[in-house]
């Protein structure tokens, strides 16, 4: 059964089943300059876990949603941030008094990198050197991703914050940007996931398996039901 999305001008999103404290996104899914296969990964994770998901429907050349507002992408960024807020409200974990989250929350943003960066079997995770997540969640994520990835794709290399540390805009969901977007504070944890071309194109189902296990573990380990 096909997923039902809320379609807007710059993106489409699915709010999930309303109990998994996570959303996944593929902001660079649309050509030209698309991160190919990232939309399929996101859609399959929504189906498999019941989490929410956001897919960019315009090219990054038109409006890059993985950046700070820069005059050219302002309306797209507004839509993106509003979609995140809608998901958090649907989960009923947003304290409107102080705009804090009442539960830990996981945000996985999927992107594509070339095989030349770390080899054909590689995942790089960016956290802007730990600014986009808590130290506790980062340690958990590094341990579980490395373990699950090696179990499913033994030749995989997993690296953190080396070449693709993540755009500073992923920190704003947690700490705010000082320009009117306050973010959601300490419970919001973002990881920018860069997947090599070979892994995306030839092992899409395995990637979905890896990250579905991680999402489910996050829910059982950190979220109070």
Coordinates of N, CA and C in Angstrom, one line a residue:
X1 N 0.8 -1.2 0.0 CA 0.0 0.0 0.0 C 0.9 1.2 0.0
X2 N 0.7 2.2 -1.0 CA 1.5 3.3 -1.0 C 1.4 4.3 0.2
X3 N 2.5 4.9 0.5 CA 2.4 5.9 1.6 C 1.6 7.1 1.3
X4 N 0.9 7.7 2.2 CA 0.2 8.9 2.0 C 1.0 10.1 2.6
X5 N 1.3 11.0 1.7 CA 2.1 12.2 2.1 C 1.3 13.5 2.1
X6 N 1.7 14.4 3.0 CA 1.2 15.7 2.9 C 2.1 16.5 2.0
X7 N 1.6 17.0 0.8 CA 2.4 17.6 -0.2 C 2.4 19.1 0.0
X8 N 3.6 19.7 0.0 CA 3.7 21.1 0.0 C 4.5 21.6 -1.2
X9 N 4.9 22.9 -1.2 CA 5.6 23.4 -2.3 C 7.1 22.9 -2.5
X10 N 7.7 22.6 -1.4 CA 9.1 22.2 -1.4 C 9.4 20.8 -0.9
X11 N 8.4 20.2 -0.3 CA 8.6 18.9 0.3 C 7.3 18.2 0.5
X12 N 7.4 16.9 0.8 CA 6.2 16.1 1.2 C 6.6 15.4 2.5
X13 N 5.6 15.1 3.3 CA 5.9 14.5 4.6 C 4.8 13.6 5.1
X14 N 5.2 12.6 5.8 CA 4.3 11.6 6.4 C 4.5 11.7 7.9
X15 N 3.5 11.8 8.7 CA 3.6 12.0 10.1 C 3.8 10.7 10.9
X16 N 3.9 9.6 10.2 CA 4.1 8.3 10.9 C 2.8 7.9 11.6
X17 N 3.0 6.9 12.5 CA 1.9 6.3 13.2 C 1.7 7.0 14.6
X18 N 2.5 7.9 14.9 CA 2.2 8.7 16.1 C 2.8 8.2 17.4
X19 N 3.7 7.3 17.4 CA 4.3 6.8 18.6 C 5.8 6.6 18.6
X20 N 6.4 6.6 17.4 CA 7.9 6.5 17.3 C 8.5 7.9 17.3
X21 N 9.3 8.1 18.3 CA 9.9 9.5 18.5 C 11.1 9.6 17.6
X22 N 10.8 9.7 16.3 CA 11.9 9.8 15.3 C 11.3 10.2 14.0
X23 N 12.1 11.0 13.2 CA 11.7 11.2 11.8 C 13.0 11.1 11.0
X24 N 12.8 10.6 9.8 CA 13.9 10.4 8.8 C 13.7 11.4 7.7
X25 N 14.7 11.9 7.0 CA 14.5 12.7 5.9 C 15.5 12.5 4.8
X26 N 15.1 12.9 3.6 CA 15.9 12.9 2.4 C 15.7 14.2 1.7
X27 N 16.5 15.2 2.1 CA 16.2 16.6 1.6 C 16.8 16.9 0.2
X28 N 17.7 16.0 -0.2 CA 18.3 16.2 -1.6 C 17.9 15.1 -2.5
X29 N 16.6 14.7 -2.5 CA 16.1 13.5 -3.2 C 15.8 13.8 -4.7
X30 N 15.6 15.1 -5.0 CA 15.1 15.5 -6.3 C 16.2 16.0 -7.3
X31 N 16.2 15.5 -8.5 CA 17.2 16.0 -9.5 C 16.9 17.4 -9.9
X32 N 17.9 18.1 -10.5 CA 19.3 17.6 -10.6 C 20.1 17.7 -9.3
X33 N 21.2 17.1 -9.3 CA 22.1 17.1 -8.1 C 21.4 16.3 -7.0
X34 N 20.7 15.3 -7.3 CA 20.0 14.5 -6.3 C 20.9 13.5 -5.7
X35 N 20.7 13.2 -4.4 CA 21.3 12.1 -3.7 C 20.4 10.8 -4.0
X36 N 20.7 10.2 -5.0 CA 19.8 9.1 -5.5 C 19.6 8.0 -4.5
X37 N 18.4 7.5 -4.4 CA 18.0 6.3 -3.6 C 17.7 6.8 -2.2
X38 N 18.0 8.0 -1.8 CA 17.7 8.4 -0.4 C 16.2 8.5 -0.1
X39 N 15.5 8.9 -1.1 CA 14.0 8.9 -0.9 C 13.4 7.5 -0.7
X40 N 13.9 6.5 -1.4 CA 13.5 5.1 -1.2 C 13.8 4.6 0.2
X41 N 15.0 5.0 0.7 CA 15.4 4.6 2.0 C 14.5 5.2 3.1
X42 N 14.2 6.5 2.9 CA 13.3 7.1 3.8 C 11.9 6.5 3.8
X43 N 11.3 6.3 2.6 CA 10.0 5.7 2.5 C 9.9 4.3 3.1
X44 N 10.9 3.5 2.9 CA 10.9 2.2 3.4 C 11.1 2.2 4.9
X45 N 11.8 3.1 5.5 CA 11.9 3.2 6.9 C 10.6 3.7 7.6
X46 N 9.9 4.5 6.9 CA 8.6 4.9 7.4 C 7.7 3.7 7.5
X47 N 7.7 2.9 6.4 CA 6.8 1.7 6.3 C 7.2 0.7 7.4
X48 N 8.5 0.5 7.5 CA 9.0 -0.6 8.4 C 8.9 -0.3 9.9
X49 N 9.1 1.0 10.2 CA 9.1 1.3 11.7 C 7.9 2.1 12.2
X50 N 7.2 2.8 11.3 CA 6.1 3.7 11.7 C 6.6 5.0 12.1
X51 N 7.8 5.4 11.8 CA 8.3 6.7 12.2 C 7.8 7.7 11.1
X52 N 8.0 9.0 11.4 CA 7.7 10.0 10.4 C 8.8 10.2 9.4
X53 N 8.5 10.9 8.3 CA 9.5 11.1 7.3 C 9.2 12.3 6.4
X54 N 10.3 12.9 5.9 CA 10.2 14.1 5.1 C 11.1 13.9 3.8
X55 N 10.6 14.2 2.7 CA 11.3 14.1 1.4 C 11.3 15.4 0.7
X56 N 12.4 15.9 0.3 CA 12.5 17.2 -0.5 C 12.0 16.9 -1.9
X57 N 11.2 17.8 -2.4 CA 10.6 17.6 -3.8 C 11.1 18.7 -4.8
X58 N 12.0 19.5 -4.4 CA 12.7 20.4 -5.3 C 14.2 20.2 -5.2
X59 N 14.9 20.5 -6.3 CA 16.3 20.3 -6.3 C 17.0 21.3 -5.3
X60 N 18.1 20.8 -4.8 CA 18.9 21.7 -3.9 C 19.4 22.9 -4.7
X61 N 19.5 22.8 -6.1 CA 19.9 23.9 -6.9 C 18.8 25.0 -6.9
X62 N 17.6 24.7 -6.6 CA 16.5 25.7 -6.5 C 16.4 26.2 -5.1
X63 N 16.3 25.3 -4.1 CA 16.2 25.7 -2.7 C 16.8 24.6 -1.8
X64 N 17.9 24.8 -1.2 CA 18.6 23.8 -0.4 C 18.0 23.8 1.0
X65 N 17.3 22.7 1.3 CA 16.6 22.6 2.6 C 17.6 22.2 3.7
X66 N 18.8 21.8 3.4 CA 19.8 21.4 4.4 C 20.8 22.5 4.6
X67 N 20.3 23.7 4.7 CA 21.1 24.9 4.9 C 20.3 25.9 5.8
X68 N 21.0 26.9 6.2 CA 20.3 28.0 6.9 C 19.6 28.8 5.9
X69 N 18.6 29.6 6.3 CA 17.9 30.5 5.4 C 18.9 31.5 4.8
X70 N 18.9 31.6 3.5 CA 19.9 32.5 2.8 C 19.2 33.4 1.8
X71 N 17.9 33.6 1.8 CA 17.3 34.5 0.9 C 16.6 33.7 -0.3
X72 N 17.3 32.7 -0.7 CA 16.8 31.9 -1.9 C 16.0 30.7 -1.4
X73 N 16.3 30.2 -0.2 CA 15.6 29.0 0.3 C 14.7 29.3 1.5
X74 N 14.4 30.6 1.8 CA 13.6 30.9 3.0 C 12.3 30.2 3.1
X75 N 11.5 30.2 2.0 CA 10.2 29.6 2.1 C 10.3 28.1 2.3
X76 N 11.3 27.5 1.6 CA 11.5 26.1 1.8 C 11.9 25.7 3.2
X77 N 12.8 26.5 3.8 CA 13.2 26.2 5.2 C 12.0 26.4 6.1
X78 N 11.2 27.4 5.9 CA 10.0 27.5 6.7 C 9.1 26.3 6.6
X79 N 8.9 25.8 5.4 CA 8.1 24.6 5.3 C 8.7 23.4 6.0
X80 N 10.0 23.3 5.9 CA 10.7 22.2 6.5 C 10.6 22.2 8.0
X81 N 10.8 23.4 8.6 CA 10.7 23.5 10.0 C 9.3 23.3 10.5
X82 N 8.3 23.8 9.7 CA 6.9 23.6 10.1 C 6.5 22.2 10.0
X83 N 7.1 21.4 9.1 CA 6.8 20.0 9.0 C 7.3 19.3 10.2
X84 N 8.5 19.6 10.7 CA 9.1 19.0 11.9 C 8.2 19.3 13.1
X85 N 7.7 20.6 13.2 CA 6.9 20.9 14.3 C 5.5 20.2 14.2
X86 N 5.0 20.0 13.1 CA 3.7 19.2 12.9 C 3.9 17.8 13.4
X87 N 5.1 17.2 13.0 CA 5.4 15.8 13.5 C 5.5 15.8 15.0
X88 N 6.2 16.7 15.6 CA 6.3 16.7 17.1 C 5.0 16.9 17.8
X89 N 4.1 17.8 17.2 CA 2.8 18.0 17.8 C 2.0 16.7 17.6
X90 N 2.1 16.0 16.5 CA 1.3 14.8 16.3 C 1.7 13.7 17.3
X91 N 3.0 13.7 17.7 CA 3.5 12.8 18.7 C 3.1 13.2 20.1
X92 N 2.7 14.5 20.2 CA 2.3 15.0 21.5 C 3.5 15.0 22.5
X93 N 4.7 15.4 22.0 CA 5.9 15.5 22.9 C 6.4 16.9 22.9
X94 N 5.7 17.9 22.5 CA 6.1 19.3 22.5 C 5.5 20.1 23.6
X95 N 6.3 20.6 24.5 CA 5.8 21.5 25.6 C 5.8 22.9 25.0
X96 N 4.6 23.4 24.8 CA 4.5 24.7 24.1 C 4.9 25.9 25.0
X97 N 4.9 25.7 26.3 CA 5.3 26.8 27.2 C 6.7 27.2 26.9
X98 N 7.6 26.2 26.8 CA 9.1 26.6 26.7 C 9.7 26.0 25.3
X99 N 8.8 25.4 24.5 CA 9.2 24.8 23.2 C 10.2 23.7 23.4
X100 N 10.2 23.0 24.5 CA 11.1 21.9 24.8 C 10.3 20.6 24.4
X101 N 11.1 19.5 24.2 CA 10.5 18.2 24.0 C 10.4 17.5 25.3
X102 N 9.4 16.7 25.5 CA 9.2 16.0 26.7 C 9.7 14.6 26.6
X103 N 10.2 14.2 25.5 CA 10.8 12.9 25.3 C 12.1 13.1 24.4
X104 N 13.1 12.2 24.5 CA 14.2 12.2 23.6 C 13.7 11.9 22.2
X105 N 14.3 12.5 21.2 CA 13.8 12.5 19.8 C 15.0 12.2 18.9
X106 N 14.8 11.4 17.9 CA 15.9 11.0 17.0 C 15.6 11.5 15.6
X107 N 16.5 12.2 15.0 CA 16.4 12.8 13.6 C 17.5 12.2 12.8
X108 N 17.2 11.4 11.7 CA 18.2 10.9 10.8 C 18.0 11.5 9.5
X109 N 19.0 12.3 9.0 CA 19.0 12.9 7.7 C 19.9 12.2 6.7
X110 N 19.3 11.6 5.7 CA 20.1 10.8 4.8 C 20.5 11.6 3.5
X111 N 21.8 11.4 3.2 CA 22.4 12.0 2.1 C 23.3 11.0 1.4
X112 N 23.8 11.4 0.2 CA 24.7 10.6 -0.5 C 26.1 11.2 -0.7
X113 N 27.1 10.3 -0.7 CA 28.5 10.7 -1.0 C 29.0 9.8 -2.0
X114 N 30.1 10.2 -2.7 CA 30.7 9.4 -3.7 C 31.5 8.3 -3.1
X115 N 31.7 7.3 -3.9 CA 32.5 6.1 -3.4 C 34.0 6.5 -3.2
X116 N 34.5 7.6 -3.8 CA 35.9 8.0 -3.7 C 36.2 8.5 -2.3
X117 N 35.2 8.9 -1.5 CA 35.5 9.6 -0.2 C 36.0 8.6 0.8
X118 N 35.3 7.5 1.0 CA 35.7 6.5 2.0 C 35.6 5.1 1.5
X119 N 35.5 5.0 0.2 CA 35.4 3.7 -0.4 C 33.9 3.3 -0.8
X120 N 33.7 2.3 -1.5 CA 32.4 1.9 -2.0 C 31.4 1.4 -0.9
X121 N 32.0 1.0 0.3 CA 31.2 0.5 1.4 C 31.4 1.4 2.6
X122 N 30.7 2.5 2.6 CA 31.0 3.4 3.7 C 29.8 4.2 4.2
X123 N 29.8 4.5 5.4 CA 28.8 5.4 6.0 C 29.6 6.4 6.8
X124 N 29.3 7.7 6.6 CA 29.9 8.8 7.5 C 28.7 9.5 8.2
X125 N 28.9 9.6 9.5 CA 27.9 10.3 10.3 C 28.4 11.7 10.7
X126 N 27.6 12.7 10.5 CA 28.0 14.0 10.9 C 27.1 14.5 12.0
X127 N 27.8 15.1 13.0 CA 27.1 15.7 14.2 C 27.6 17.1 14.5
X128 N 28.3 17.7 13.5 CA 29.0 18.9 13.7 C 29.9 18.8 15.0
X129 N 30.6 17.7 15.1 CA 31.5 17.4 16.2 C 30.7 17.4 17.6
X130 N 29.6 16.8 17.5 CA 28.8 16.6 18.8 C 27.8 17.6 19.1
X131 N 27.7 18.7 18.3 CA 26.8 19.8 18.7 C 25.3 19.5 18.4
X132 N 25.0 18.5 17.5 CA 23.7 18.3 17.0 C 23.0 17.2 17.9
X133 N 23.6 16.7 18.9 CA 23.1 15.7 19.7 C 23.7 15.7 21.1
X134 N 23.1 14.9 22.0 CA 23.7 14.8 23.3 C 24.9 13.8 23.3
X135 N 25.8 13.9 24.2 CA 27.0 13.0 24.3 C 26.5 11.6 24.5
X136 N 25.5 11.4 25.3 CA 25.0 10.1 25.6 C 24.4 9.4 24.4
X137 N 23.6 10.2 23.6 CA 22.9 9.7 22.4 C 24.0 9.4 21.4
X138 N 25.0 10.3 21.3 CA 26.0 10.1 20.3 C 26.8 8.8 20.5
X139 N 27.2 8.6 21.8 CA 27.9 7.4 22.2 C 27.1 6.1 21.8
X140 N 25.8 6.2 22.2 CA 24.9 5.0 21.9 C 24.8 4.8 20.4
X141 N 24.7 5.9 19.6 CA 24.5 5.8 18.2 C 25.7 5.2 17.5
X142 N 26.9 5.7 17.9 CA 28.1 5.2 17.3 C 28.3 3.7 17.6
X143 N 28.0 3.3 18.8 CA 28.1 1.9 19.2 C 27.2 1.0 18.4
X144 N 25.9 1.4 18.4 CA 24.9 0.5 17.8 C 25.0 0.6 16.2
X145 N 25.3 1.7 15.6 CA 25.4 1.8 14.2 C 26.6 0.9 13.7
X146 N 27.7 1.0 14.4 CA 28.9 0.2 14.0 C 28.6 -1.3 14.2
X147 N 28.0 -1.7 15.2 CA 27.6 -3.1 15.5 C 26.7 -3.6 14.4
X148 N 25.5 -2.9 14.2 CA 24.5 -3.4 13.3 C 25.0 -3.4 11.9
X149 N 25.7 -2.3 11.5 CA 26.2 -2.2 10.1 C 27.2 -3.4 9.8
X150 N 28.1 -3.7 10.7 CA 29.0 -4.7 10.5 C 28.4 -6.1 10.4
X151 N 27.3 -6.3 11.2 CA 26.5 -7.5 11.2 C 25.9 -7.8 9.8
X152 N 25.4 -6.7 9.2 CA 24.6 -6.8 8.0 C 25.4 -6.6 6.7
X153 N 26.4 -5.7 6.8 CA 27.3 -5.5 5.7 C 28.8 -5.6 6.2
X154 N 29.4 -6.8 6.3 CA 30.7 -7.0 7.0 C 31.8 -6.1 6.5
X155 N 31.7 -5.7 5.2 CA 32.8 -4.9 4.7 C 32.7 -3.4 4.8
X156 N 31.6 -3.0 5.6 CA 31.3 -1.6 5.7 C 32.3 -0.9 6.6
X157 N 32.6 0.4 6.3 CA 33.4 1.3 7.1 C 32.5 2.4 7.6
X158 N 32.5 2.6 8.9 CA 31.6 3.6 9.6 C 32.6 4.6 10.2
X159 N 32.4 5.9 9.8 CA 33.2 7.0 10.4 C 32.3 8.1 10.8
X160 N 32.9 8.9 11.8 CA 32.1 10.0 12.4 C 32.9 11.3 12.2
X161 N 32.2 12.3 11.8 CA 32.7 13.7 11.8 C 34.2 13.8 11.2
X162 N 34.4 13.3 10.0 CA 35.7 13.4 9.4 C 35.6 14.4 8.2
X163 N 35.0 13.9 7.1 CA 34.9 14.8 5.9 C 33.6 15.5 5.9
X164 N 32.5 14.8 6.2 CA 31.1 15.4 6.1 C 30.6 15.5 7.6
X165 N 30.9 16.6 8.2 CA 30.6 16.7 9.7 C 29.1 17.1 9.9
X166 N 28.5 17.5 8.8 CA 27.1 18.0 8.9 C 27.1 19.5 8.7
X167 N 26.1 20.0 8.0 CA 25.9 21.4 7.9 C 25.4 22.0 9.3
X168 N 25.9 23.2 9.6 CA 25.5 23.8 10.9 C 24.0 23.9 11.1
X169 N 23.2 23.9 10.0 CA 21.8 24.0 10.2 C 21.2 22.9 11.0
X170 N 21.9 21.7 11.0 CA 21.3 20.6 11.8 C 21.4 20.8 13.3
X171 N 22.3 21.7 13.7 CA 22.5 22.1 15.1 C 21.3 22.9 15.6
X172 N 20.7 23.7 14.6 CA 19.7 24.7 15.0 C 18.4 24.0 15.5
X173 N 18.1 22.8 15.1 CA 17.0 22.1 15.6 C 17.1 21.8 17.1
X174 N 18.3 21.8 17.6 CA 18.6 21.5 19.0 C 18.8 22.8 19.8
X175 N 19.6 23.7 19.2 CA 20.1 24.9 20.0 C 19.5 26.2 19.5
X176 N 18.8 26.2 18.3 CA 18.3 27.4 17.8 C 19.3 28.1 16.9
X177 N 18.9 29.1 16.1 CA 19.8 29.8 15.3 C 20.1 31.2 15.7
X178 N 19.5 31.7 16.8 CA 19.7 33.1 17.2 C 19.0 34.1 16.4
X179 N 18.1 33.6 15.5 CA 17.5 34.5 14.5 C 15.9 34.3 14.5
X180 N 15.4 33.8 15.6 CA 14.0 33.5 15.7 C 13.6 32.1 15.7
X181 N 14.5 31.2 15.3 CA 14.2 29.7 15.4 C 14.9 29.2 16.7
X182 N 14.1 28.9 17.7 CA 14.6 28.5 19.0 C 15.1 27.1 19.1
X183 N 14.7 26.2 18.2 CA 15.0 24.8 18.3 C 14.3 24.2 19.4
X184 N 14.6 22.9 19.7 CA 13.8 22.1 20.7 C 14.6 21.6 21.8
X185 N 15.8 22.1 21.9 CA 16.7 21.9 23.1 C 17.2 20.5 23.3
X186 N 17.5 20.1 24.5 CA 18.4 19.0 24.7 C 17.9 17.6 24.3
X187 N 16.6 17.5 24.1 CA 16.0 16.1 23.7 C 16.0 15.9 22.2
X188 N 16.4 16.9 21.4 CA 16.4 16.7 20.0 C 17.8 16.3 19.5
X189 N 17.9 15.2 18.9 CA 19.2 14.7 18.5 C 19.2 14.4 17.0
X190 N 20.1 15.1 16.2 CA 20.2 14.9 14.8 C 21.5 14.3 14.4
X191 N 21.4 13.4 13.4 CA 22.6 12.7 12.8 C 22.4 12.9 11.3
X192 N 23.5 13.4 10.6 CA 23.5 13.5 9.2 C 24.2 12.3 8.7
X193 N 23.5 11.4 7.9 CA 24.0 10.2 7.5 C 24.4 10.2 6.0
X194 N 25.7 10.1 5.7 CA 26.2 10.1 4.3 C 26.5 8.7 3.9
X195 N 25.8 8.2 2.8 CA 25.9 6.9 2.4 C 26.7 6.9 1.0
X196 N 27.6 6.0 0.9 CA 28.3 5.8 -0.4 C 27.4 5.4 -1.5
X197 N 27.8 5.7 -2.7 CA 26.9 5.4 -3.9 C 26.6 3.9 -4.0
X198 N 27.7 3.1 -3.8 CA 27.5 1.6 -3.9 C 26.5 1.1 -2.9
X199 N 26.7 1.5 -1.7 CA 25.8 1.1 -0.6 C 24.4 1.5 -0.9
X200 N 24.1 2.7 -1.4 CA 22.8 3.2 -1.7 C 22.2 2.4 -2.8
X201 N 22.9 2.2 -3.8 CA 22.4 1.6 -5.1 C 22.2 0.1 -5.0
X202 N 23.2 -0.6 -4.3 CA 23.2 -2.1 -4.3 C 22.7 -2.7 -3.0
X203 N 22.7 -1.9 -2.0 CA 22.3 -2.5 -0.7 C 21.3 -1.7 0.1
X204 N 20.3 -1.2 -0.7 CA 19.3 -0.3 -0.1 C 18.5 -1.0 1.0
X205 N 18.1 -2.3 0.7 CA 17.3 -3.0 1.7 C 18.1 -3.3 3.0
X206 N 19.4 -3.5 2.9 CA 20.2 -3.7 4.0 C 20.4 -2.4 4.9
X207 N 20.5 -1.3 4.2 CA 20.6 0.0 4.9 C 19.3 0.2 5.7
X208 N 18.1 -0.1 5.0 CA 16.9 0.0 5.7 C 16.8 -0.9 6.9
X209 N 17.3 -2.1 6.8 CA 17.3 -3.0 7.9 C 18.2 -2.5 9.1
X210 N 19.4 -2.0 8.7 CA 20.3 -1.4 9.8 C 19.6 -0.3 10.5
X211 N 19.0 0.7 9.8 CA 18.5 1.9 10.5 C 17.1 1.6 11.1
X212 N 16.4 0.6 10.7 CA 15.1 0.3 11.3 C 15.4 -0.3 12.7
X213 N 16.5 -1.1 12.8 CA 16.9 -1.7 14.1 C 17.3 -0.6 15.0
X214 N 18.0 0.4 14.5 CA 18.5 1.5 15.3 C 17.3 2.3 15.8
X215 N 16.4 2.6 15.0 CA 15.2 3.4 15.4 C 14.4 2.7 16.5
X216 N 14.2 1.4 16.3 CA 13.5 0.6 17.3 C 14.3 0.5 18.6
X217 N 15.6 0.4 18.6 CA 16.4 0.4 19.8 C 16.3 1.7 20.5
X218 N 16.3 2.8 19.7 CA 16.2 4.2 20.4 C 14.9 4.3 21.1
X219 N 13.8 3.8 20.5 CA 12.5 3.9 21.1 C 12.4 3.1 22.4
X220 N 13.0 1.9 22.4 CA 12.9 1.1 23.6 C 13.9 1.5 24.7
X221 N 15.0 2.1 24.3 CA 16.1 2.5 25.2 C 15.8 3.8 25.9
X222 N 15.3 4.8 25.1 CA 15.3 6.2 25.6 C 13.9 6.8 25.8
X223 N 12.9 6.2 25.1 CA 11.6 6.8 25.2 C 10.7 6.2 26.2
X224 N 10.1 7.0 27.1 CA 9.3 6.5 28.2 C 7.9 6.3 27.6
X225 N 7.4 5.1 27.5 CA 6.1 4.8 26.9 C 5.0 4.8 28.0

